mmCIF file of C-alpha atoms and ligand atoms in Angstrom:
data_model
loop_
_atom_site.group_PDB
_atom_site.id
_atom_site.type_symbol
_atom_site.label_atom_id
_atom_site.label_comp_id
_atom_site.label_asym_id
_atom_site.label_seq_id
_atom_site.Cartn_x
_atom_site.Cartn_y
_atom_site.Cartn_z
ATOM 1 C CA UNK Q 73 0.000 0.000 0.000
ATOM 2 C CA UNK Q 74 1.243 3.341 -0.466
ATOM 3 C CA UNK Q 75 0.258 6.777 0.734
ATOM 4 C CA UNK Q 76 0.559 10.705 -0.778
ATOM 5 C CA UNK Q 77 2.106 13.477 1.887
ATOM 6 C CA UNK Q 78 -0.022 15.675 2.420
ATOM 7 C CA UNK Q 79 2.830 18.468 2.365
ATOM 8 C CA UNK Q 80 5.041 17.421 -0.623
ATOM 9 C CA UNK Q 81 2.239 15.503 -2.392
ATOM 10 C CA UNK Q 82 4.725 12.635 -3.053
ATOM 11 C CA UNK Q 83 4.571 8.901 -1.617
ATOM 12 C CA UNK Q 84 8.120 7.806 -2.351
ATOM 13 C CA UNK Q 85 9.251 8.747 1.489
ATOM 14 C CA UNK Q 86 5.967 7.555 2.841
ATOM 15 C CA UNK Q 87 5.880 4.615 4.968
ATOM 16 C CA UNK Q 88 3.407 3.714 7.759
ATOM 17 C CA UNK Q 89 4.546 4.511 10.917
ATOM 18 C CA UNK Q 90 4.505 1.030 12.732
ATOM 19 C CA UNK Q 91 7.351 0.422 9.381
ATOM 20 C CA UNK Q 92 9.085 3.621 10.041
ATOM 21 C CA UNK Q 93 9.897 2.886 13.806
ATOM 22 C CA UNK Q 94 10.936 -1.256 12.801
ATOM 23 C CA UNK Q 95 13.031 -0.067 10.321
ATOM 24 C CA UNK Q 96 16.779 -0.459 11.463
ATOM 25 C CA UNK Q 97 18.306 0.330 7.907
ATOM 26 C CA UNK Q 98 17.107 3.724 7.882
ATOM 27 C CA UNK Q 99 16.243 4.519 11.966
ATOM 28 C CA UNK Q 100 14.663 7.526 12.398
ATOM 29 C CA UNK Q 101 16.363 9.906 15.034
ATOM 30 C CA UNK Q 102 15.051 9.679 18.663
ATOM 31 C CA UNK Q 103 13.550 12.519 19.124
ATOM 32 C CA UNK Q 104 11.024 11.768 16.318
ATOM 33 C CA UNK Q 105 10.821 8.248 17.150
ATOM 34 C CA UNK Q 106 9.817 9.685 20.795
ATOM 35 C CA UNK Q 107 7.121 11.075 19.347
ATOM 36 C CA UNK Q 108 5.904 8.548 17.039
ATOM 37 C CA UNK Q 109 6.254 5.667 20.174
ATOM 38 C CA UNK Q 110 3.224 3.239 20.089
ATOM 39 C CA UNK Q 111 0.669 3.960 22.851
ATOM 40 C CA UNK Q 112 1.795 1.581 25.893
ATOM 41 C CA UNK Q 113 -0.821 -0.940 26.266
ATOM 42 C CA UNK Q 114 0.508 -2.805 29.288
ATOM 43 C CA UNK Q 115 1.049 -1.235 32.788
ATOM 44 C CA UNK Q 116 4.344 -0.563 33.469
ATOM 45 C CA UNK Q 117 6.570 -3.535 35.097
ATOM 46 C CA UNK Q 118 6.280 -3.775 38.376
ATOM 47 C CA UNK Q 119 9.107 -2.208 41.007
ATOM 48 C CA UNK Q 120 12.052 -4.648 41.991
ATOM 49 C CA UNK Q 121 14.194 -3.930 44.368
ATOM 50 C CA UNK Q 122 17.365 -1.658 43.227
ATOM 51 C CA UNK Q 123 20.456 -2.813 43.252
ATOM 52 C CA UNK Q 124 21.675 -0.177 46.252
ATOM 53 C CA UNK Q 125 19.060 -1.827 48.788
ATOM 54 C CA UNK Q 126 20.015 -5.188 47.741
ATOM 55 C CA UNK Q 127 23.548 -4.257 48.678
ATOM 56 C CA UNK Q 128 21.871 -3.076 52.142
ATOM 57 C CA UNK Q 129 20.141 -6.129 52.527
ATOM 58 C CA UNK Q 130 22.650 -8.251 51.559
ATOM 59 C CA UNK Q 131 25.712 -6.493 53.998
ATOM 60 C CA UNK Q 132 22.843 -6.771 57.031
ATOM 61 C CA UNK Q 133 22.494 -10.746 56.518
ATOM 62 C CA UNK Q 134 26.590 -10.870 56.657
ATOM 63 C CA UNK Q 135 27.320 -9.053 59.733
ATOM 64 C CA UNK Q 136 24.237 -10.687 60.868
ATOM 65 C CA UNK Q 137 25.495 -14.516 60.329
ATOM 66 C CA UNK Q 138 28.930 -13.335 62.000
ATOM 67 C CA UNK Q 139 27.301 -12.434 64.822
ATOM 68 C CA UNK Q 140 25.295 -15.539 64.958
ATOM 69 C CA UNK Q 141 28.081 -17.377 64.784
ATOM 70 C CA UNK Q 142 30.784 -15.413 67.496
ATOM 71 C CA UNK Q 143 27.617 -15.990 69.744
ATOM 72 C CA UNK Q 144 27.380 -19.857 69.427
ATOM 73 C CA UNK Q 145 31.616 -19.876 69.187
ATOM 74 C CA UNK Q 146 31.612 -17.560 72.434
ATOM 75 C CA UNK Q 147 29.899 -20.079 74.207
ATOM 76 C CA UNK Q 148 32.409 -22.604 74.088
ATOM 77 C CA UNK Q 149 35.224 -20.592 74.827
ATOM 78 C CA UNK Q 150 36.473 -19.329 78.292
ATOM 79 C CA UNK Q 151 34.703 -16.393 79.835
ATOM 80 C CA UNK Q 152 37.940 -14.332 79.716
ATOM 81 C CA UNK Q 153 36.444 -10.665 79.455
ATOM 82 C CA UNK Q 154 33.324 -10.480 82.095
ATOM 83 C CA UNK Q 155 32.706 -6.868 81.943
ATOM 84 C CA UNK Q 156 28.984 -6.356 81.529
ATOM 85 C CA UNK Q 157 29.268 -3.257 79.246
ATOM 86 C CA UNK Q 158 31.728 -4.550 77.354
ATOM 87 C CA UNK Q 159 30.008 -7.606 76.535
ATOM 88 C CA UNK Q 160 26.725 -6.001 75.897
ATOM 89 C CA UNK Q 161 28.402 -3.276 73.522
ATOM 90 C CA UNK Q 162 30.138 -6.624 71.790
ATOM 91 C CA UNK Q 163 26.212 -8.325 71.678
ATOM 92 C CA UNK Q 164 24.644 -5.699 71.001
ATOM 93 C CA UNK Q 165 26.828 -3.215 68.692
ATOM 94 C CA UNK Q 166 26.801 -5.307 65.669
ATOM 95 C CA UNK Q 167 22.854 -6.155 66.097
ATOM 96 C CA UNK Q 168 22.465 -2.104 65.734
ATOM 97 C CA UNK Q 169 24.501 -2.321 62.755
ATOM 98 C CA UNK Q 170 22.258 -4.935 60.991
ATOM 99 C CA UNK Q 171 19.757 -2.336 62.067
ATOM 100 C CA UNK Q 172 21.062 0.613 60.329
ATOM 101 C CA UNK Q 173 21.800 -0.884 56.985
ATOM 102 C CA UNK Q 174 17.950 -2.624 57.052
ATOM 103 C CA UNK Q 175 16.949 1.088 57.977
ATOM 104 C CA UNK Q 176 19.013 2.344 54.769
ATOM 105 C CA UNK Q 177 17.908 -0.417 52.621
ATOM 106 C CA UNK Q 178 14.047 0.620 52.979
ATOM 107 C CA UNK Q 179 14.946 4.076 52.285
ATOM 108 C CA UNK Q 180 16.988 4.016 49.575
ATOM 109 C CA UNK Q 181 14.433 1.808 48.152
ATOM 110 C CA UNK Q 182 11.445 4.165 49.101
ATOM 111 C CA UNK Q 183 13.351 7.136 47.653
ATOM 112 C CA UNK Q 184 13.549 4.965 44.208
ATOM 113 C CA UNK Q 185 10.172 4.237 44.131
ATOM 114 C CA UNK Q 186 9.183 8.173 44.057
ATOM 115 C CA UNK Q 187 12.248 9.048 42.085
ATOM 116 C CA UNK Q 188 10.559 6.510 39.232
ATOM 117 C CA UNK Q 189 7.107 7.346 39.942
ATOM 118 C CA UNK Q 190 7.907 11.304 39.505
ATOM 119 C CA UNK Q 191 9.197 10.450 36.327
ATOM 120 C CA UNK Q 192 6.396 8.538 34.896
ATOM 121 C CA UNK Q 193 4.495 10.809 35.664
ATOM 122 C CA UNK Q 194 7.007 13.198 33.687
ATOM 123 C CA UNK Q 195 6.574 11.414 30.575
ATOM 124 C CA UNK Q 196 2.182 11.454 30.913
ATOM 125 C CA UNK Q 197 2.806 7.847 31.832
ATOM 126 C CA UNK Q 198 0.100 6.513 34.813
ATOM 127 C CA UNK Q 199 1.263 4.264 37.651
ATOM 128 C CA UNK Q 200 0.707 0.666 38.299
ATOM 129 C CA UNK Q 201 -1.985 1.877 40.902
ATOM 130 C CA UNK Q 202 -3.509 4.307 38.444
ATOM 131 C CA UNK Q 203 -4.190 1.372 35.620
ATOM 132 C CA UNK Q 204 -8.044 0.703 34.833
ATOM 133 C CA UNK Q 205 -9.548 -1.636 32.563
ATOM 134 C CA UNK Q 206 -11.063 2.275 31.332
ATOM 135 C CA UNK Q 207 -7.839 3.473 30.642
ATOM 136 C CA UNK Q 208 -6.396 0.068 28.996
ATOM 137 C CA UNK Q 209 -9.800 0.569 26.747
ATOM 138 C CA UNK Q 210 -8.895 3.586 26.209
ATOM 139 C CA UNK Q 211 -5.008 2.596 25.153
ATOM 140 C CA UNK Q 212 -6.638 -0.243 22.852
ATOM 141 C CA UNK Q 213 -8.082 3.086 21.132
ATOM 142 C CA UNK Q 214 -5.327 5.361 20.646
ATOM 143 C CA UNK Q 215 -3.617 1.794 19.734
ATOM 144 C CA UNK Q 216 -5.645 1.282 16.636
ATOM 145 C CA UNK Q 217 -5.483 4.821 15.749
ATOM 146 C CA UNK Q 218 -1.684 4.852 15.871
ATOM 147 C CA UNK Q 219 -1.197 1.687 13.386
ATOM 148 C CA UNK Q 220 -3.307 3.485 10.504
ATOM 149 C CA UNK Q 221 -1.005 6.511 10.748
ATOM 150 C CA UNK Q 222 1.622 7.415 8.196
ATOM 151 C CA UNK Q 223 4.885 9.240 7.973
ATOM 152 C CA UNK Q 224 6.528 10.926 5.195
ATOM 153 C CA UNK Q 225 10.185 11.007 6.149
ATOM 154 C CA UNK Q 226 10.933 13.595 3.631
ATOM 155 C CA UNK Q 227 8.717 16.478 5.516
ATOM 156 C CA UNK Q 228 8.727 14.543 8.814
ATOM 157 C CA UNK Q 229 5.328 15.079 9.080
ATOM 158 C CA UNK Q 230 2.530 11.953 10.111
ATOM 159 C CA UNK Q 231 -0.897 12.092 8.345
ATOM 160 C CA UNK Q 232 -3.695 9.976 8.546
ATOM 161 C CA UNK Q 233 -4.810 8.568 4.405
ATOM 162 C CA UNK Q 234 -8.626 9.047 3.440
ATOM 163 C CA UNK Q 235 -10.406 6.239 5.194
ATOM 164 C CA UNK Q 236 -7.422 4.746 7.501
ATOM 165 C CA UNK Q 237 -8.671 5.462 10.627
ATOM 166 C CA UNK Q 238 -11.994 4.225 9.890
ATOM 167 C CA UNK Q 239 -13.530 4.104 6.376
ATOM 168 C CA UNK Q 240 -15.808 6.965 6.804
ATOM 169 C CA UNK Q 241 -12.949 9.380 8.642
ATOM 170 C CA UNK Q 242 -11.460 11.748 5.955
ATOM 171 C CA UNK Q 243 -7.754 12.091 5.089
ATOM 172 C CA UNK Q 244 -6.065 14.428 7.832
ATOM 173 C CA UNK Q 245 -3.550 17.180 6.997
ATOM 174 C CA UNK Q 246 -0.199 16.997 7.723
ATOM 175 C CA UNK Q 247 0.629 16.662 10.907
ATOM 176 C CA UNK Q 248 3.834 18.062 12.649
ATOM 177 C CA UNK Q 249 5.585 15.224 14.330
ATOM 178 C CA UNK Q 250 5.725 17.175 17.730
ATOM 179 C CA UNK Q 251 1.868 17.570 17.515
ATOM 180 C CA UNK Q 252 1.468 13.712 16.551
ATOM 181 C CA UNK Q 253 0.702 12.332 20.305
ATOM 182 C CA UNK Q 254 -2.390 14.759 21.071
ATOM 183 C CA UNK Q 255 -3.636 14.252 17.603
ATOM 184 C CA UNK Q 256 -3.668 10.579 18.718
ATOM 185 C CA UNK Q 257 -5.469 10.642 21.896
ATOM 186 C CA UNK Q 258 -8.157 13.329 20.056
ATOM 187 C CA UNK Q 259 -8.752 11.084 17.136
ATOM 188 C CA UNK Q 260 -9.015 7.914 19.466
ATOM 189 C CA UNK Q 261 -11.583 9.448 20.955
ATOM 190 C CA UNK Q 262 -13.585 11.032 17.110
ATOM 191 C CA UNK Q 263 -13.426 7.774 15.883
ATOM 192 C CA UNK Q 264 -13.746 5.271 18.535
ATOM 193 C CA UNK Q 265 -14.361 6.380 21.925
ATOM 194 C CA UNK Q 266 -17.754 5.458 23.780
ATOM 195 C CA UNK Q 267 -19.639 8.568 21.899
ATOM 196 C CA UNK Q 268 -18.491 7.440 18.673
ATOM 197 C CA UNK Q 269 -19.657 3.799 19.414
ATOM 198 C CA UNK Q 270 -23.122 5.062 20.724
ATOM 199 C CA UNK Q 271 -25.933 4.398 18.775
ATOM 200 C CA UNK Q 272 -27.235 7.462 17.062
ATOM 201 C CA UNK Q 273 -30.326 8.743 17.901
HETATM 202 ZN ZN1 ZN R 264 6.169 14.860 2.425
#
């Protein structure tokens, strides 16, 4: 199938935009492909833990096992140093460690989990909590929107051919790549959000 720009009224740089963005002989610059991304269907992946609480963690089950095992090695061995404080600050000090690095483990972990959710919600994406079978429906939409759409790599402009979006939508003008998302989410809605789908009356 092939596809006229609406700018330079050619179709020898036009290629759909699903093509465009597989294409690794001729990639298109990131930037553009930003803009031209496929609307995520899925919710993001959920959290794991980061690699500087596992470190946390991991350090906390160490000095923990050593201390499990001085106590049980203590008990065998002559009662040489009977000084209560001492022997409590030797019990106890390394417990308080295990303590602290558990302590920095959940924050550095907490601190991760806002540092990624600010930045979703940066980039317009929603959180795991904020997913709704609404807004996946609403995704699917957008979705079938963005595989009609075209691009003409010559003008670097999208457009949407007579009848692509659905058979009775007219042929769209050129659209500036930057302006290609919100034409997206508008047309999802035009052509097959729950007003569009409503019988007419
Ligand atoms: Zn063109």
């Amino acid at each position: 199938m092939t596809a006229t720009c609406p700018q330079c009224t050619a179709s020898d740089e036009a290629v759909a935009v699903p093509e465009a963005l597989a294409d690794a002989r001729r990639p298109l610059d990131e930037p553009v492909r930003a803009q031209l991304a496929a609307p995520l269907l899925l919710p993001p992946e959920p959290e794991g833990v980061g690699g500087g609480a596992i470190t946390c963690y991991v350090l906390a089950g160490l000095v923990g096992l050593l201390q499990l095992r001085s106590l049980v090695a203590e008990k065998s061995r002559d009662e040489e140093v009977r000084d209560a404080a001492y022997q409590a600050g030797a019990v106890l000090g390394p417990w308080i460690v295990v303590a602290l690095l558990l302590g920095i483990g959940v924050a550095v972990q907490v601190a991760r989990r806002r540092r990624r959710a600010a930045k979703a919600r940066a980039a317009g994406l929603p959180t795991r909590e904020e997913w709704s079978p609404e807004l996946r429906d609403q995704r699917k939409r957008q979705f079938r929107v963005w595989e009609a759409a075209w691009l003409c790599r010559r003008c670097l402009v999208a457009f949407f051919p007579d009848g692509a979006v659905r058979p009775d939508f007219p042929a769209s003008p050129a659209i500036p790549v930057g302006e290609f998302p919100l034409w997206v989410v508008t047309a999802a809605e035009r052509a097959f959000g729950p007003e569009a789908m409503a019988p007419r009356t």
